[in-house]
Amino acid sequence: MISAEKNDQMTRVGPGTPAGRLLRRYWQPVALAEELQGPRPLKPVKLMGQDFVLFRDEAGRFGLLDRDCPHRGADLAYGRLESGGLRCAFHGWLFDATGQCLETPAEPAGSKLCTRIRQGAYPVVEKSGVVFAYVGEGEPPAFPEFDCFVAPDSHTFAFKGLWECNWLQALEVGIDPAHASFLHRFFEDEDTSESYGKQFRGASADSKMAITQVLREYDCPEIRVAPAPYGMQLTTLRKLSEEQTHVRVTNLVFPQAFVIPMSSEMTISQWHVPVDDTHCYWYAIFTSFTGPVDKQQMREQRLATIELPDYTSRKNKRNQYGYSVEEQMAQTYTGMGMDINVHDQWACESMGPIQDRTREHLGTTDKGIVAYRRMLQEAIDSTLAGDTAPMVIDASQAGALTGPASIDGVAATAQADDYCREADLARRRASDWASARLAA
């Protein structure tokens, strides 16, 4: 249980708020690269309560500008992409990707007004199909050399979805290993050979046992939390017998991402990004260590549950998340279908737009959430004091931040403590792109 004041400090993200000041020190996902395809590569973006317009100019360069034109405040999201920039439809003022005003057409000949006008502009970079932006002060941090950023494009796939709740409660579901035994419980196991692209539906590594069976039958795990250079690592142990233990290793990447195993061949790196105080997007990069990702199949699977253009879930609070009494009795623990994203969305949105943490009572299995909140509060306090924060790194530090290892498998109980390191190393040695990096 925390105070209402601390809850506000950790959840509110507008300009000048404590958490908002902290999160602006990091690169934030703002769009999928595929959203900027087509004849008009432009979209409005709302990030941490601020309005921007994201575009790609004729030379392919990304730009992120404040959305209101500095002339008289008209909406640049309705502007025209032409003449090397974005032109306001009101009076024709033209801005390039750096925010420099290039033309003020209605001004008298010889006017130098445009040389004195600069629109708010922010650094933008594409990584593995996700467009990241930095909207804070000073120089942005370097990107760590995580698997999701260094794998070939052929071995990654990016997607996103919108949730109607605060970013923090959305993030915290990813660092809560105990919930999967209940929230994602299936009463029957699918053929694991048909599990491609489906989280929790395959078999654990080094085992033919379906992950769904492990979660269903072993619902009282031992959870270990350890600090890591990027944030923290969570190890969840489910003892299957005296001889075998199920090991699942996940990671919290500060400030608002986690890396988890999707299958024996693929990991998910996921960010929960505040749109405002009561809405957030999750952005996920799926990274394959074996063959190229079947992007078409992955996209089709997700478009079956997500509606464009806003990437909203087809099952949501307005249709009770597809809840079925009959399904809850016979097929799934929630009665809300087979997509675990819907399960997570219901859990997080049901807490309210911003969870009231003064009313919660945490248990032993919440140790990861407790550790993260302590880390978050310390980083907020450090930022308010003008000091550094975790993962605000430079290029020399970025090269040392690799992985992070994320594994789901069955180990000999006596070797469970070493399983993650050994299984991760074996997976990398068998991977064309990851083994090349090991050799380097």
GROMACS .gro file of C-alpha atoms in nm:
model
  440
    1MET     CA    1   0.000   0.000   0.000
    2ILE     CA    2   0.133   0.345  -0.089
    3SER     CA    3   0.007   0.696  -0.025
    4ALA     CA    4  -0.215   0.885  -0.266
    5GLU     CA    5   0.064   1.140  -0.309
    6LYS     CA    6   0.318   0.874  -0.411
    7ASN     CA    7   0.060   0.715  -0.642
    8ASP     CA    8   0.013   1.047  -0.821
    9GLN     CA    9   0.389   1.097  -0.843
   10MET     CA   10   0.436   0.762  -1.017
   11THR     CA   11   0.137   0.773  -1.252
   12ARG     CA   12   0.084   1.131  -1.375
   13VAL     CA   13   0.291   1.199  -1.687
   14GLY     CA   14   0.204   1.546  -1.820
   15PRO     CA   15   0.469   1.816  -1.867
   16GLY     CA   16   0.629   1.911  -1.537
   17THR     CA   17   0.495   1.615  -1.338
   18PRO     CA   18   0.753   1.404  -1.149
   19ALA     CA   19   0.702   1.086  -1.353
   20GLY     CA   20   0.660   1.289  -1.670
   21ARG     CA   21   0.998   1.455  -1.617
   22LEU     CA   22   1.159   1.115  -1.563
   23LEU     CA   23   1.003   0.942  -1.866
   24ARG     CA   24   1.104   1.232  -2.091
   25ARG     CA   25   1.467   1.136  -2.028
   26TYR     CA   26   1.423   0.823  -2.244
   27TRP     CA   27   1.341   0.731  -2.603
   28GLN     CA   28   0.969   0.655  -2.632
   29PRO     CA   29   0.793   0.451  -2.904
   30VAL     CA   30   0.551   0.677  -3.092
   31ALA     CA   31   0.442   0.471  -3.396
   32LEU     CA   32   0.500   0.159  -3.599
   33ALA     CA   33   0.704   0.226  -3.911
   34GLU     CA   34   0.426   0.065  -4.117
   35GLU     CA   35   0.192   0.345  -4.006
   36LEU     CA   36   0.400   0.587  -4.214
   37GLN     CA   37   0.362   0.399  -4.540
   38GLY     CA   38   0.131   0.495  -4.823
   39PRO     CA   39   0.074   0.818  -5.015
   40ARG     CA   40   0.065   1.042  -4.705
   41PRO     CA   41   0.319   0.927  -4.445
   42LEU     CA   42   0.194   1.146  -4.159
   43LYS     CA   43   0.005   1.084  -3.837
   44PRO     CA   44  -0.085   1.279  -3.525
   45VAL     CA   45   0.076   1.146  -3.208
   46LYS     CA   46  -0.015   1.203  -2.845
   47LEU     CA   47   0.261   1.119  -2.598
   48MET     CA   48   0.251   1.187  -2.223
   49GLY     CA   49  -0.028   1.440  -2.268
   50GLN     CA   50   0.147   1.637  -2.543
   51ASP     CA   51   0.032   1.661  -2.906
   52PHE     CA   52   0.275   1.611  -3.194
   53VAL     CA   53   0.269   1.537  -3.563
   54LEU     CA   54   0.496   1.264  -3.700
   55PHE     CA   55   0.585   1.253  -4.070
   56ARG     CA   56   0.834   1.129  -4.324
   57ASP     CA   57   0.948   1.382  -4.584
   58GLU     CA   58   1.018   1.326  -4.953
   59ALA     CA   59   1.377   1.223  -4.877
   60GLY     CA   60   1.258   0.957  -4.629
   61ARG     CA   61   1.365   1.156  -4.323
   62PHE     CA   62   1.143   1.132  -4.012
   63GLY     CA   63   1.024   1.445  -3.836
   64LEU     CA   64   0.832   1.497  -3.512
   65LEU     CA   65   0.699   1.849  -3.455
   66ASP     CA   66   0.468   2.015  -3.206
   67ARG     CA   67   0.122   1.983  -3.355
   68ASP     CA   68   0.013   2.349  -3.334
   69CYS     CA   69   0.154   2.579  -3.603
   70PRO     CA   70   0.365   2.855  -3.442
   71HIS     CA   71   0.193   3.113  -3.664
   72ARG     CA   72  -0.162   3.104  -3.526
   73GLY     CA   73  -0.200   2.758  -3.379
   74ALA     CA   74  -0.365   2.568  -3.665
   75ASP     CA   75  -0.339   2.188  -3.668
   76LEU     CA   76  -0.031   2.071  -3.859
   77ALA     CA   77  -0.172   1.716  -3.871
   78TYR     CA   78  -0.380   1.840  -4.166
   79GLY     CA   79  -0.080   1.993  -4.340
   80ARG     CA   80   0.064   1.906  -4.679
   81LEU     CA   81   0.382   1.709  -4.733
   82GLU     CA   82   0.561   1.902  -5.004
   83SER     CA   83   0.871   2.105  -5.089
   84GLY     CA   84   1.093   1.910  -4.847
   85GLY     CA   85   0.878   1.949  -4.538
   86LEU     CA   86   0.532   1.993  -4.385
   87ARG     CA   87   0.328   2.292  -4.496
   88CYS     CA   88   0.048   2.432  -4.280
   89ALA     CA   89  -0.283   2.439  -4.469
   90PHE     CA   90  -0.385   2.773  -4.306
   91HIS     CA   91  -0.127   3.016  -4.445
   92GLY     CA   92   0.126   2.790  -4.615
   93TRP     CA   93   0.410   2.818  -4.365
   94LEU     CA   94   0.656   2.537  -4.438
   95PHE     CA   95   0.865   2.348  -4.179
   96ASP     CA   96   1.135   2.087  -4.230
   97ALA     CA   97   1.201   1.783  -4.011
   98THR     CA   98   1.425   1.988  -3.781
   99GLY     CA   99   1.148   2.242  -3.716
  100GLN     CA  100   1.311   2.519  -3.918
  101CYS     CA  101   1.060   2.740  -4.098
  102LEU     CA  102   1.152   2.742  -4.468
  103GLU     CA  103   0.880   2.963  -4.613
  104THR     CA  104   0.618   3.218  -4.501
  105PRO     CA  105   0.456   3.269  -4.843
  106ALA     CA  106   0.215   3.554  -4.761
  107GLU     CA  107   0.489   3.777  -4.624
  108PRO     CA  108   0.626   4.060  -4.843
  109ALA     CA  109   0.913   3.988  -5.079
  110GLY     CA  110   1.243   4.000  -4.894
  111SER     CA  111   1.089   3.920  -4.555
  112LYS     CA  112   1.326   3.739  -4.318
  113LEU     CA  113   1.050   3.628  -4.082
  114CYS     CA  114   1.094   3.260  -4.165
  115THR     CA  115   1.459   3.268  -4.055
  116ARG     CA  116   1.346   3.362  -3.702
  117ILE     CA  117   1.073   3.095  -3.672
  118ARG     CA  118   1.146   2.748  -3.545
  119GLN     CA  119   0.882   2.493  -3.453
  120GLY     CA  120   0.937   2.253  -3.163
  121ALA     CA  121   1.110   1.948  -3.315
  122TYR     CA  122   1.236   1.625  -3.160
  123PRO     CA  123   1.485   1.351  -3.252
  124VAL     CA  124   1.331   1.046  -3.420
  125VAL     CA  125   1.482   0.707  -3.508
  126GLU     CA  126   1.344   0.378  -3.636
  127LYS     CA  127   1.444   0.056  -3.463
  128SER     CA  128   1.316  -0.286  -3.575
  129GLY     CA  129   0.990  -0.152  -3.711
  130VAL     CA  130   0.918   0.088  -3.424
  131VAL     CA  131   0.961   0.465  -3.449
  132PHE     CA  132   1.113   0.607  -3.130
  133ALA     CA  133   1.121   0.976  -3.035
  134TYR     CA  134   1.299   1.175  -2.767
  135VAL     CA  135   1.094   1.467  -2.631
  136GLY     CA  136   1.309   1.554  -2.328
  137GLU     CA  137   1.578   1.813  -2.273
  138GLY     CA  138   1.941   1.779  -2.373
  139GLU     CA  139   2.096   1.489  -2.561
  140PRO     CA  140   1.901   1.160  -2.572
  141PRO     CA  141   2.056   0.846  -2.422
  142ALA     CA  142   2.216   0.581  -2.640
  143PHE     CA  143   2.024   0.268  -2.737
  144PRO     CA  144   2.147  -0.047  -2.561
  145GLU     CA  145   2.257  -0.330  -2.789
  146PHE     CA  146   1.965  -0.550  -2.692
  147ASP     CA  147   1.863  -0.843  -2.913
  148CYS     CA  148   1.552  -0.666  -3.036
  149PHE     CA  149   1.763  -0.376  -3.170
  150VAL     CA  150   2.053  -0.570  -3.324
  151ALA     CA  151   1.876  -0.867  -3.483
  152PRO     CA  152   1.828  -0.847  -3.862
  153ASP     CA  153   1.502  -0.694  -3.982
  154SER     CA  154   1.403  -1.037  -4.118
  155HIS     CA  155   1.413  -1.175  -3.763
  156THR     CA  156   1.195  -0.911  -3.594
  157PHE     CA  157   0.828  -0.813  -3.609
  158ALA     CA  158   0.666  -0.513  -3.443
  159PHE     CA  159   0.308  -0.448  -3.336
  160LYS     CA  160   0.110  -0.243  -3.084
  161GLY     CA  161  -0.223  -0.207  -2.906
  162LEU     CA  162  -0.417   0.057  -2.712
  163TRP     CA  163  -0.533   0.010  -2.352
  164GLU     CA  164  -0.761   0.247  -2.165
  165CYS     CA  165  -0.570   0.272  -1.839
  166ASN     CA  166  -0.263   0.429  -1.683
  167TRP     CA  167   0.076   0.315  -1.809
  168LEU     CA  168   0.201   0.196  -1.470
  169GLN     CA  169  -0.067  -0.066  -1.403
  170ALA     CA  170  -0.020  -0.188  -1.762
  171LEU     CA  171   0.354  -0.227  -1.710
  172GLU     CA  172   0.317  -0.398  -1.374
  173VAL     CA  173   0.126  -0.693  -1.522
  174GLY     CA  174   0.445  -0.782  -1.711
  175ILE     CA  175   0.653  -0.810  -1.393
  176ASP     CA  176   0.396  -1.023  -1.208
  177PRO     CA  177   0.491  -1.386  -1.282
  178ALA     CA  178   0.225  -1.540  -1.056
  179HIS     CA  179  -0.080  -1.414  -1.246
  180ALA     CA  180  -0.022  -1.635  -1.550
  181SER     CA  181  -0.132  -1.949  -1.363
  182PHE     CA  182  -0.479  -1.802  -1.321
  183LEU     CA  183  -0.546  -1.519  -1.564
  184HIS     CA  184  -0.401  -1.716  -1.858
  185ARG     CA  185  -0.523  -2.060  -1.753
  186PHE     CA  186  -0.656  -2.282  -2.029
  187PHE     CA  187  -0.840  -2.599  -1.932
  188GLU     CA  188  -0.724  -2.782  -2.246
  189ASP     CA  189  -0.385  -2.769  -2.417
  190GLU     CA  190  -0.354  -2.706  -2.790
  191ASP     CA  191  -0.128  -2.898  -3.024
  192THR     CA  192   0.203  -2.724  -2.956
  193SER     CA  193   0.306  -2.769  -3.320
  194GLU     CA  194   0.034  -2.515  -3.407
  195SER     CA  195   0.152  -2.256  -3.156
  196TYR     CA  196   0.359  -2.028  -3.380
  197GLY     CA  197   0.298  -1.664  -3.289
  198LYS     CA  198   0.088  -1.749  -2.982
  199GLN     CA  199   0.224  -1.672  -2.637
  200PHE     CA  200   0.200  -1.950  -2.375
  201ARG     CA  201   0.060  -2.197  -2.631
  202GLY     CA  202   0.381  -2.377  -2.720
  203ALA     CA  203   0.599  -2.623  -2.530
  204SER     CA  204   0.868  -2.527  -2.283
  205ALA     CA  205   1.222  -2.565  -2.409
  206ASP     CA  206   1.387  -2.902  -2.334
  207SER     CA  207   1.042  -3.050  -2.278
  208LYS     CA  208   0.729  -3.162  -2.465
  209MET     CA  209   0.515  -3.027  -2.184
  210ALA     CA  210   0.283  -2.746  -2.292
  211ILE     CA  211   0.342  -2.418  -2.110
  212THR     CA  212  -0.031  -2.397  -2.047
  213GLN     CA  213  -0.015  -2.728  -1.860
  214VAL     CA  214   0.275  -2.607  -1.646
  215LEU     CA  215   0.094  -2.287  -1.552
  216ARG     CA  216  -0.232  -2.468  -1.480
  217GLU     CA  217  -0.093  -2.749  -1.267
  218TYR     CA  218   0.181  -2.562  -1.079
  219ASP     CA  219   0.024  -2.239  -0.954
  220CYS     CA  220   0.245  -2.165  -0.652
  221PRO     CA  221   0.583  -2.061  -0.797
  222GLU     CA  222   0.898  -1.949  -0.624
  223ILE     CA  223   0.985  -1.600  -0.752
  224ARG     CA  224   1.333  -1.453  -0.730
  225VAL     CA  225   1.415  -1.091  -0.807
  226ALA     CA  226   1.770  -0.973  -0.873
  227PRO     CA  227   1.906  -0.632  -0.975
  228ALA     CA  228   2.052  -0.611  -1.326
  229PRO     CA  229   2.245  -0.339  -1.512
  230TYR     CA  230   1.932  -0.264  -1.718
  231GLY     CA  231   1.682  -0.287  -1.431
  232MET     CA  232   1.602  -0.624  -1.279
  233GLN     CA  233   1.570  -0.993  -1.365
  234LEU     CA  234   1.288  -1.214  -1.240
  235THR     CA  235   1.329  -1.592  -1.217
  236THR     CA  236   1.015  -1.800  -1.163
  237LEU     CA  237   1.061  -2.162  -1.054
  238ARG     CA  238   0.788  -2.425  -1.063
  239LYS     CA  239   0.908  -2.758  -0.925
  240LEU     CA  240   0.757  -3.030  -1.143
  241SER     CA  241   0.919  -3.319  -0.955
  242GLU     CA  242   1.226  -3.396  -0.753
  243GLU     CA  243   1.413  -3.429  -1.083
  244GLN     CA  244   1.272  -3.144  -1.292
  245THR     CA  245   1.196  -2.772  -1.244
  246HIS     CA  246   1.028  -2.533  -1.484
  247VAL     CA  247   1.235  -2.214  -1.516
  248ARG     CA  248   1.099  -1.891  -1.661
  249VAL     CA  249   1.328  -1.586  -1.670
  250THR     CA  250   1.189  -1.241  -1.754
  251ASN     CA  251   1.338  -0.893  -1.735
  252LEU     CA  252   1.233  -0.539  -1.644
  253VAL     CA  253   1.419  -0.284  -1.856
  254PHE     CA  254   1.400   0.053  -1.683
  255PRO     CA  255   1.196   0.262  -1.704
  256GLN     CA  256   0.898   0.095  -1.877
  257ALA     CA  257   0.980  -0.213  -2.082
  258PHE     CA  258   1.009  -0.582  -2.019
  259VAL     CA  259   1.164  -0.870  -2.211
  260ILE     CA  260   0.992  -1.206  -2.183
  261PRO     CA  261   1.010  -1.543  -2.361
  262MET     CA  262   0.737  -1.605  -2.617
  263SER     CA  263   0.859  -1.951  -2.713
  264SER     CA  264   1.183  -2.149  -2.724
  265GLU     CA  265   1.278  -1.957  -3.040
  266MET     CA  266   1.138  -1.610  -2.985
  267THR     CA  267   1.134  -1.329  -2.726
  268ILE     CA  268   0.908  -1.029  -2.680
  269SER     CA  269   1.041  -0.684  -2.587
  270GLN     CA  270   0.746  -0.470  -2.485
  271TRP     CA  271   0.705  -0.105  -2.383
  272HIS     CA  272   0.401   0.051  -2.213
  273VAL     CA  273   0.392   0.409  -2.337
  274PRO     CA  274   0.163   0.675  -2.186
  275VAL     CA  275  -0.067   0.852  -2.429
  276ASP     CA  276  -0.192   1.052  -2.132
  277ASP     CA  277  -0.270   0.971  -1.769
  278THR     CA  278  -0.549   0.725  -1.856
  279HIS     CA  279  -0.446   0.564  -2.186
  280CYS     CA  280  -0.135   0.383  -2.304
  281TYR     CA  281  -0.004   0.188  -2.599
  282TRP     CA  282   0.192  -0.132  -2.571
  283TYR     CA  283   0.461  -0.166  -2.837
  284ALA     CA  284   0.616  -0.509  -2.888
  285ILE     CA  285   0.916  -0.627  -3.087
  286PHE     CA  286   0.918  -1.004  -3.143
  287THR     CA  287   1.272  -1.134  -3.198
  288SER     CA  288   1.351  -1.475  -3.350
  289PHE     CA  289   1.673  -1.664  -3.278
  290THR     CA  290   1.604  -1.931  -3.541
  291GLY     CA  291   1.465  -1.853  -3.886
  292PRO     CA  292   1.314  -1.530  -4.017
  293VAL     CA  293   0.984  -1.423  -3.862
  294ASP     CA  294   0.674  -1.505  -4.065
  295LYS     CA  295   0.558  -1.144  -4.055
  296GLN     CA  296   0.244  -1.204  -4.257
  297GLN     CA  297   0.122  -1.477  -4.023
  298MET     CA  298   0.210  -1.272  -3.713
  299ARG     CA  299   0.030  -0.967  -3.851
  300GLU     CA  300  -0.280  -1.165  -3.953
  301GLN     CA  301  -0.299  -1.328  -3.610
  302ARG     CA  302  -0.296  -0.987  -3.442
  303LEU     CA  303  -0.530  -0.814  -3.683
  304ALA     CA  304  -0.785  -1.080  -3.594
  305THR     CA  305  -0.799  -0.925  -3.246
  306ILE     CA  306  -0.704  -0.560  -3.315
  307GLU     CA  307  -0.891  -0.292  -3.512
  308LEU     CA  308  -0.716  -0.023  -3.713
  309PRO     CA  309  -0.640   0.264  -3.736
  310ASP     CA  310  -0.606   0.310  -3.359
  311TYR     CA  311  -0.501  -0.050  -3.280
  312THR     CA  312  -0.788  -0.097  -3.035
  313SER     CA  313  -0.886  -0.441  -2.911
  314ARG     CA  314  -1.197  -0.591  -3.070
  315LYS     CA  315  -1.279  -0.727  -2.724
  316ASN     CA  316  -1.296  -0.439  -2.476
  317LYS     CA  317  -1.492  -0.287  -2.188
  318ARG     CA  318  -1.777  -0.187  -2.422
  319ASN     CA  319  -1.852  -0.550  -2.508
  320GLN     CA  320  -1.743  -0.701  -2.173
  321TYR     CA  321  -1.420  -0.828  -2.332
  322GLY     CA  322  -1.622  -1.101  -2.506
  323TYR     CA  323  -1.702  -1.263  -2.171
  324SER     CA  324  -1.886  -1.595  -2.194
  325VAL     CA  325  -2.016  -1.791  -1.896
  326GLU     CA  326  -2.003  -2.116  -2.094
  327GLU     CA  327  -1.642  -2.057  -2.195
  328GLN     CA  328  -1.542  -1.969  -1.838
  329MET     CA  329  -1.688  -2.296  -1.715
  330ALA     CA  330  -1.528  -2.521  -1.977
  331GLN     CA  331  -1.239  -2.360  -2.167
  332THR     CA  332  -1.063  -2.061  -2.007
  333TYR     CA  333  -1.033  -1.923  -1.657
  334THR     CA  334  -1.155  -1.577  -1.761
  335GLY     CA  335  -1.416  -1.667  -2.020
  336MET     CA  336  -1.266  -1.392  -2.239
  337GLY     CA  337  -1.123  -1.588  -2.528
  338MET     CA  338  -0.783  -1.728  -2.621
  339ASP     CA  339  -0.587  -1.404  -2.664
  340ILE     CA  340  -0.386  -1.340  -2.347
  341ASN     CA  341  -0.357  -0.970  -2.438
  342VAL     CA  342  -0.731  -0.942  -2.379
  343HIS     CA  343  -0.691  -1.110  -2.038
  344ASP     CA  344  -0.418  -0.862  -1.941
  345GLN     CA  345  -0.617  -0.570  -2.076
  346TRP     CA  346  -0.923  -0.665  -1.871
  347ALA     CA  347  -0.713  -0.704  -1.553
  348CYS     CA  348  -0.546  -0.365  -1.597
  349GLU     CA  349  -0.849  -0.169  -1.716
  350SER     CA  350  -1.069  -0.318  -1.443
  351MET     CA  351  -0.848  -0.143  -1.184
  352GLY     CA  352  -0.985   0.189  -1.311
  353PRO     CA  353  -0.829   0.456  -1.533
  354ILE     CA  354  -0.561   0.509  -1.265
  355GLN     CA  355  -0.535   0.236  -1.003
  356ASP     CA  356  -0.589   0.352  -0.646
  357ARG     CA  357  -0.290   0.185  -0.483
  358THR     CA  358  -0.390   0.305  -0.137
  359ARG     CA  359  -0.644   0.020  -0.136
  360GLU     CA  360  -0.419  -0.271  -0.241
  361HIS     CA  361  -0.262  -0.537  -0.019
  362LEU     CA  362   0.053  -0.687  -0.172
  363GLY     CA  363   0.175  -1.039  -0.111
  364THR     CA  364   0.500  -1.232  -0.141
  365THR     CA  365   0.457  -1.292  -0.514
  366ASP     CA  366   0.442  -0.915  -0.571
  367LYS     CA  367   0.810  -0.875  -0.487
  368GLY     CA  368   0.895  -0.771  -0.843
  369ILE     CA  369   0.634  -0.495  -0.834
  370VAL     CA  370   0.758  -0.376  -0.496
  371ALA     CA  371   1.118  -0.368  -0.621
  372TYR     CA  372   1.022  -0.182  -0.937
  373ARG     CA  373   0.818   0.083  -0.754
  374ARG     CA  374   1.112   0.145  -0.522
  375MET     CA  375   1.341   0.184  -0.825
  376LEU     CA  376   1.090   0.413  -0.997
  377GLN     CA  377   1.047   0.636  -0.692
  378GLU     CA  378   1.422   0.664  -0.642
  379ALA     CA  379   1.464   0.761  -1.009
  380ILE     CA  380   1.189   1.022  -0.981
  381ASP     CA  381   1.353   1.168  -0.669
  382SER     CA  382   1.691   1.168  -0.843
  383THR     CA  383   1.548   1.347  -1.147
  384LEU     CA  384   1.379   1.610  -0.931
  385ALA     CA  385   1.715   1.668  -0.760
  386GLY     CA  386   1.888   1.713  -1.097
  387ASP     CA  387   2.085   1.389  -1.073
  388THR     CA  388   2.119   1.089  -1.303
  389ALA     CA  389   1.876   0.796  -1.343
  390PRO     CA  390   1.907   0.429  -1.445
  391MET     CA  391   1.955   0.358  -1.816
  392VAL     CA  392   2.035   0.717  -1.910
  393ILE     CA  393   2.343   0.581  -2.086
  394ASP     CA  394   2.605   0.695  -2.335
  395ALA     CA  395   2.749   0.506  -2.633
  396SER     CA  396   3.031   0.353  -2.430
  397GLN     CA  397   2.784   0.202  -2.186
  398ALA     CA  398   2.538   0.087  -2.454
  399GLY     CA  399   2.770  -0.178  -2.594
  400ALA     CA  400   2.786  -0.357  -2.260
  401LEU     CA  401   2.407  -0.390  -2.239
  402THR     CA  402   2.318  -0.696  -2.446
  403GLY     CA  403   2.048  -0.963  -2.437
  404PRO     CA  404   1.887  -0.966  -2.192
  405ALA     CA  405   1.849  -1.341  -2.149
  406SER     CA  406   1.486  -1.451  -2.142
  407ILE     CA  407   1.408  -1.821  -2.122
  408ASP     CA  408   1.116  -2.059  -2.060
  409GLY     CA  409   1.223  -2.422  -2.019
  410VAL     CA  410   1.250  -2.732  -1.804
  411ALA     CA  411   1.577  -2.800  -1.624
  412ALA     CA  412   1.716  -3.070  -1.404
  413THR     CA  413   1.627  -2.948  -1.057
  414ALA     CA  414   1.989  -2.964  -0.941
  415GLN     CA  415   2.092  -2.738  -1.233
  416ALA     CA  416   1.798  -2.496  -1.222
  417ASP     CA  417   2.011  -2.204  -1.100
  418ASP     CA  418   2.240  -2.230  -1.404
  419TYR     CA  419   1.974  -2.316  -1.660
  420CYS     CA  420   1.904  -1.967  -1.793
  421ARG     CA  421   2.266  -1.886  -1.868
  422GLU     CA  422   2.335  -2.222  -2.034
  423ALA     CA  423   2.009  -2.235  -2.232
  424ASP     CA  424   2.053  -1.877  -2.352
  425LEU     CA  425   2.411  -1.945  -2.462
  426ALA     CA  426   2.306  -2.261  -2.647
  427ARG     CA  427   2.029  -2.071  -2.827
  428ARG     CA  428   2.272  -1.800  -2.934
  429ARG     CA  429   2.530  -2.048  -3.060
  430ALA     CA  430   2.263  -2.210  -3.277
  431SER     CA  431   2.146  -1.875  -3.419
  432ASP     CA  432   2.312  -1.734  -3.731
  433TRP     CA  433   2.287  -1.368  -3.630
  434ALA     CA  434   2.335  -1.416  -3.253
  435SER     CA  435   2.631  -1.654  -3.294
  436ALA     CA  436   2.805  -1.399  -3.516
  437ARG     CA  437   2.776  -1.144  -3.239
  438LEU     CA  438   2.915  -1.396  -2.988
  439ALA     CA  439   3.215  -1.449  -3.212
  440ALA     CA  440   3.269  -1.075  -3.240
   0.00000   0.00000   0.00000
